[in-house]
Amino acid sequence: MSTKDIIESVIDTDKRKDPPVAQHLMRADQGRATIRGGVHTDLRHESAIKHVTGRADYCDDIPEPVGTLHAYLGLSTRAHAVIRALDLTAVRAAPGVVGVLTAEDIPGLNDVSPTGRHDEPIFATEKVEFWGQPMFAVIADTRDAARRAARLAQVDYEDLPHVLDPEAAQQAGMEYVTPPLTLKRGAARDAMARAAHRIKGKFRIGGQDHMYLEGHIAFAIPGEDEDVTVHSSTQHPTEAQHMVAHVLGVPSNAVTINVRRMGGGFGGKETQMNLFCAVAAVAAKKWNRAVKIRPDRDDDMSATGKRHDFVVDYEVGFDDAGRIEAVAGDFAARCGFSSDLSGPVTDRALFHADNAYYYPNVLLSSHPLKTNTVSNTAFRGFGGPQGVIVAERIMEEIAYHRGVDSLEIRKRNFYGDKGRDVTPYHQTVEDNIAPQIVQELEESADYQARRQAVLDWNARGDTIRKGIALTPVKFGISFTATWYNQAGALLHVYSDGSIHLNHGGTEMGQGLNTKIAQVVADAFQVDFDRIKITRTTTEKVPNTSATAASSGSDLNGMAAQDAADQIKARLVEFAAERWQTDAGNVRFIANAVQIGEETIPFADFIRMAYMARVHLSAAGFYKTPKIHWDRDTGTGRPFYYYAYGAACSEVTVDTLTGEYRVERTDILHDVGRSLNPIIDKGQVEGAFIQGMGWLTTEELWWDDKGQLRTHAPSTYKIPLASDRPRVFNVKLATWSENRENTIKRSKAVGEPPFMLGISVFEALSHAVASVADYKTCPRLDAPATPERVLMAIERLRG
């Protein structure tokens, strides 16, 4: 039997184990032990104890070499202005200052644009385009000295007109930062004209700050020749590597990026870390000393991008039963001064503007507008939430127009069988379980009885009103930039039987390393504790994709599985030859290898293989199959599969103040065959709360001069523990299994449940609508702060 045949045999064996329920039962019947920490089992996050005891090492905990310098950014205090003069004399003379970096000190390109459009300078030169734009960096002996000196610069500005929001940008005729996208199917305008009923509306959707616990940080250590090593808190080590190389004017092999863990990311560290890595690296090479840069929270929030704000003009045509016949929408986004990731973000907003609903005729257009604000960037959901909430607004509009429960309208418009299964981007929905998810949650949450109780309560006309809503989510999984859908892993089995794993994903608290280690443990049938995952580094796995788009486990899990299969194939070949038996008689069982009737402990077997000169290392690789996307025509299959979920939320609103609280939320979410149910459940809970915060308390506010005023926890309000639903029931759809061949038939969990927070927003709208007898859609803008809720109540009453 050839090595190729053995690998295929190993893979086939793994596939037969893929529904491992029967396999575990069979093992139990035979009295065999099972491993600790295999797939499909609850397992604590591998760093959980370190997290809660403060022993987890982050970038700022790395011991600093003697002579370490500290950098701090000098930021603009204008939203749009010509820099007439920049006087840094006082900065250079400040105590502890070693030097200053400006654009003139950059040996390579003064640009960290992730899309290659060269529109995002590290340091502004001739003009500044948003309040908080970096103009220079101070390098000093201490962080405090650098921070104080950065404020001593004397800048002579010539103010220019500035534009802060999408509506103002449209009125001013601002340019697009990246080409727009149009998705169309059918004849939307003709169908709209023929529809029995039509509604037009405008929806303003706010942005959101990432509020990761650990802010941006980079720590660069110079090496010999052109080499530099940068420790950072980035979700995209390879991109940071490339950016540092371009800025230094050296090849990528001279730059190493290391990431042990992040204290949260949520998309905010996908591209935004590039600038900090570049500044630290340039300073380190210039002064030949280690350099660390860590902005404080105020400057971090002012100088780094956020979730995109949108203003959406929508129109829907529908029949008497509330079934949609046509949808049109224009999605204008506040993108900021440069492109960053606004192209794919605004694209994905259109991809998800259907949510779980079929639009027979549709015309959707994006408008990625330039504004004089910080460039907005990736954030959990990557434009998807802004698209989904527009779909839910449309369902709400139809429901109030027809006087029908909004859940019934949602059901009538779900994707269905052939003829009702094609998206606006022409992908066929083959795995639609939204109706099943919604039906199960409707029953388990007792939605109908609770809704009637809400109606009865509100009929009393009291000051306190209640609202309830049940909303679904359908979320596509894959990078829409097809080339990012690949991953690598490096796996070593040492002669004592311990296993070392490195992969291209980054750990930011989501449990990625835990899941990947479980995959390897299951492959070799060894206990989880035998596996050690080390920091992500460009030295070991090259050309990695960002840990984003909910793809971390899908991509890196399959790459790790591939590496394990390669080593297992060699071990099987060795065992078959040494014991003179067929490869089919070699089995990996719990912490041992069974060869015919003989069972050998795993460590002993590995020692034998090492002595026989078996190669015990492998580089695994995976690329997502089936996907393709033609942006020019707006057609293709950008997503490998969809993840589904639903949430039912009930709220109480004080109509005198607009204040409210969430009384109860029930969630049923689809993660396929979960790799680790307890970690996935935690992701669902956290995503819901973060999504709820986006739509309720988290308001970004710029003053008329263009300065962000909500730039610290004192003014920017994320949800508190006391804001969570008083009753919070979260379940996974344990019956679900991914129809596509993902890692162990699991599904992504990072982003999809974020949109379950929309149920709270819809419930608030329901409570507000009660003051006008549910005859008018309140058209709340997001976030629905108490002020906005109160104004909507007064508007409906007036």
Tab-separated table of C-alpha atoms in Angstrom, residues 152-335:
chain	number	residue	atom	x	y	z
A	152	LEU	CA	4.092	69.992	22.864
A	153	ALA	CA	4.066	70.205	19.073
A	154	GLN	CA	3.169	73.541	17.518
A	155	VAL	CA	1.041	73.096	14.391
A	156	ASP	CA	-0.103	75.849	12.059
A	157	TYR	CA	-3.286	74.671	10.311
A	158	GLU	CA	-5.284	76.105	7.436
A	159	ASP	CA	-8.778	74.779	8.054
A	160	LEU	CA	-10.715	73.160	5.226
A	161	PRO	CA	-14.411	72.223	5.073
A	162	HIS	CA	-15.070	68.875	6.740
A	163	VAL	CA	-17.771	66.250	6.281
A	164	LEU	CA	-18.610	63.885	9.113
A	165	ASP	CA	-21.547	61.627	8.203
A	166	PRO	CA	-22.925	59.762	5.169
A	167	GLU	CA	-25.802	62.144	4.503
A	168	ALA	CA	-23.535	65.179	4.579
A	169	ALA	CA	-21.053	63.312	2.371
A	170	GLN	CA	-23.754	62.632	-0.213
A	171	GLN	CA	-24.882	66.250	-0.160
A	172	ALA	CA	-21.288	67.450	-0.542
A	173	GLY	CA	-20.647	65.064	-3.423
A	174	MET	CA	-17.812	63.300	-1.610
A	175	GLU	CA	-15.946	60.644	-3.532
A	176	TYR	CA	-16.128	56.911	-2.916
A	177	VAL	CA	-13.126	55.468	-1.074
A	178	THR	CA	-13.526	52.234	-3.029
A	179	PRO	CA	-15.692	51.145	-5.980
A	180	PRO	CA	-19.366	50.576	-5.058
A	181	LEU	CA	-21.276	47.326	-5.590
A	182	THR	CA	-24.698	46.602	-7.029
A	183	LEU	CA	-26.577	43.348	-6.497
A	184	LYS	CA	-29.625	42.700	-8.636
A	185	ARG	CA	-31.936	39.905	-9.642
A	186	GLY	CA	-35.198	40.144	-11.511
A	187	ALA	CA	-36.805	43.486	-12.347
A	188	ALA	CA	-37.073	45.340	-9.045
A	189	ARG	CA	-38.389	48.632	-10.397
A	190	ASP	CA	-41.090	47.050	-12.541
A	191	ALA	CA	-42.174	44.685	-9.762
A	192	MET	CA	-42.228	47.591	-7.317
A	193	ALA	CA	-44.529	49.551	-9.601
A	194	ARG	CA	-46.911	46.597	-9.900
A	195	ALA	CA	-46.979	45.769	-6.174
A	196	ALA	CA	-50.276	46.184	-4.328
A	197	HIS	CA	-48.502	48.020	-1.489
A	198	ARG	CA	-45.252	50.002	-1.333
A	199	ILE	CA	-43.337	51.556	1.550
A	200	LYS	CA	-40.301	53.821	1.463
A	201	GLY	CA	-38.153	54.634	4.448
A	202	LYS	CA	-34.804	55.861	5.736
A	203	PHE	CA	-32.856	54.042	8.449
A	204	ARG	CA	-29.862	55.552	10.270
A	205	ILE	CA	-27.662	52.850	11.772
A	206	GLY	CA	-24.899	53.862	14.170
A	207	GLY	CA	-21.350	52.588	14.397
A	208	GLN	CA	-19.640	50.917	17.334
A	209	ASP	CA	-16.265	50.984	19.037
A	210	HIS	CA	-14.562	47.636	19.635
A	211	MET	CA	-13.737	48.359	23.296
A	212	TYR	CA	-11.328	45.423	23.528
A	213	LEU	CA	-9.939	45.153	27.064
A	214	GLU	CA	-6.363	45.234	25.767
A	215	GLY	CA	-5.692	48.221	23.548
A	216	HIS	CA	-3.366	48.386	20.572
A	217	ILE	CA	0.264	47.600	21.315
A	218	ALA	CA	3.422	46.685	19.426
A	219	PHE	CA	6.884	45.827	20.768
A	220	ALA	CA	9.711	45.743	18.210
A	221	ILE	CA	13.150	44.266	18.804
A	222	PRO	CA	15.834	44.915	16.193
A	223	GLY	CA	17.946	42.064	14.898
A	224	GLU	CA	21.055	41.790	12.800
A	225	ASP	CA	21.161	43.007	9.206
A	226	GLU	CA	17.607	43.945	8.115
A	227	ASP	CA	15.863	41.734	10.676
A	228	VAL	CA	13.252	42.901	13.150
A	229	THR	CA	10.892	40.973	15.406
A	230	VAL	CA	7.596	42.551	16.393
A	231	HIS	CA	5.418	41.260	19.211
A	232	SER	CA	1.923	42.641	18.783
A	233	SER	CA	-1.754	42.223	19.421
A	234	THR	CA	-2.889	41.703	15.834
A	235	GLN	CA	-5.494	39.440	14.255
A	236	HIS	CA	-3.501	39.369	11.020
A	237	PRO	CA	0.198	38.596	11.595
A	238	THR	CA	0.993	38.138	7.904
A	239	GLU	CA	-0.485	41.486	6.918
A	240	ALA	CA	1.423	43.187	9.731
A	241	GLN	CA	4.570	41.437	8.459
A	242	HIS	CA	4.003	42.711	4.936
A	243	MET	CA	3.226	46.245	6.110
A	244	VAL	CA	6.332	46.477	8.289
A	245	ALA	CA	8.426	45.136	5.411
A	246	HIS	CA	7.024	47.718	2.992
A	247	VAL	CA	7.551	50.543	5.457
A	248	LEU	CA	11.138	49.472	6.146
A	249	GLY	CA	11.826	48.744	2.488
A	250	VAL	CA	12.932	45.157	3.193
A	251	PRO	CA	11.632	41.733	2.103
A	252	SER	CA	9.036	39.981	4.237
A	253	ASN	CA	11.546	37.338	5.346
A	254	ALA	CA	13.333	40.020	7.391
A	255	VAL	CA	10.253	40.638	9.534
A	256	THR	CA	8.819	38.277	12.147
A	257	ILE	CA	5.456	38.952	13.802
A	258	ASN	CA	4.602	37.117	17.029
A	259	VAL	CA	1.190	36.938	18.712
A	260	ARG	CA	0.709	34.905	21.895
A	261	ARG	CA	-2.795	36.112	22.649
A	262	MET	CA	-4.972	39.210	22.439
A	263	GLY	CA	-7.170	40.739	25.083
A	264	GLY	CA	-10.046	40.937	22.617
A	265	GLY	CA	-10.088	41.963	18.978
A	266	PHE	CA	-13.571	41.843	17.389
A	267	GLY	CA	-12.090	42.932	14.040
A	268	GLY	CA	-10.495	46.076	15.445
A	269	LYS	CA	-7.048	44.510	15.320
A	270	GLU	CA	-7.275	43.111	11.798
A	271	THR	CA	-5.778	46.133	9.990
A	272	GLN	CA	-5.546	48.854	12.633
A	273	MET	CA	-2.488	47.296	14.275
A	274	ASN	CA	-0.422	47.817	11.104
A	275	LEU	CA	0.379	51.427	11.949
A	276	PHE	CA	1.582	50.622	15.468
A	277	CYS	CA	3.733	47.709	14.289
A	278	ALA	CA	5.268	49.923	11.611
A	279	VAL	CA	6.063	52.799	13.985
A	280	ALA	CA	7.665	50.483	16.531
A	281	ALA	CA	9.717	48.706	13.858
A	282	VAL	CA	10.972	51.893	12.188
A	283	ALA	CA	12.029	53.335	15.551
A	284	ALA	CA	13.680	50.071	16.628
A	285	LYS	CA	15.799	49.923	13.490
A	286	LYS	CA	16.618	53.645	13.554
A	287	TRP	CA	17.897	53.641	17.132
A	288	ASN	CA	18.859	49.943	17.263
A	289	ARG	CA	16.969	49.511	20.522
A	290	ALA	CA	13.760	47.756	21.459
A	291	VAL	CA	10.734	50.061	21.097
A	292	LYS	CA	7.230	49.680	22.509
A	293	ILE	CA	4.157	51.706	21.558
A	294	ARG	CA	0.878	51.598	23.493
A	295	PRO	CA	-1.644	54.457	23.200
A	296	ASP	CA	-3.965	55.253	26.061
A	297	ARG	CA	-7.666	54.498	25.666
A	298	ASP	CA	-8.651	58.014	24.584
A	299	ASP	CA	-6.107	58.134	21.779
A	300	ASP	CA	-6.767	54.498	20.842
A	301	MET	CA	-10.450	55.291	20.335
A	302	SER	CA	-9.727	58.547	18.479
A	303	ALA	CA	-7.074	57.208	16.101
A	304	THR	CA	-8.439	53.754	15.198
A	305	GLY	CA	-11.430	52.695	13.119
A	306	LYS	CA	-14.827	51.423	14.195
A	307	ARG	CA	-17.933	49.716	12.871
A	308	HIS	CA	-19.307	51.541	9.835
A	309	ASP	CA	-22.302	53.822	10.308
A	310	PHE	CA	-24.906	53.456	7.554
A	311	VAL	CA	-27.800	55.508	6.267
A	312	VAL	CA	-30.076	53.240	4.247
A	313	ASP	CA	-32.868	54.342	1.926
A	314	TYR	CA	-35.115	51.335	1.375
A	315	GLU	CA	-38.275	50.565	-0.563
A	316	VAL	CA	-40.368	47.426	-0.459
A	317	GLY	CA	-43.336	46.256	-2.518
A	318	PHE	CA	-45.591	43.510	-1.170
A	319	ASP	CA	-48.985	41.866	-1.595
A	320	ASP	CA	-52.023	41.815	0.688
A	321	ALA	CA	-50.627	38.874	2.660
A	322	GLY	CA	-47.399	40.728	3.318
A	323	ARG	CA	-45.291	38.643	0.933
A	324	ILE	CA	-42.476	40.636	-0.603
A	325	GLU	CA	-42.486	41.185	-4.351
A	326	ALA	CA	-39.606	43.658	-4.675
A	327	VAL	CA	-36.911	45.308	-2.557
A	328	ALA	CA	-34.607	48.210	-3.390
A	329	GLY	CA	-31.988	49.713	-1.124
A	330	ASP	CA	-29.180	52.261	-1.158
A	331	PHE	CA	-26.609	51.670	1.583
A	332	ALA	CA	-24.521	54.786	2.260
A	333	ALA	CA	-21.641	54.209	4.669
A	334	ARG	CA	-19.385	56.479	6.702
A	335	CYS	CA	-16.047	54.992	5.616
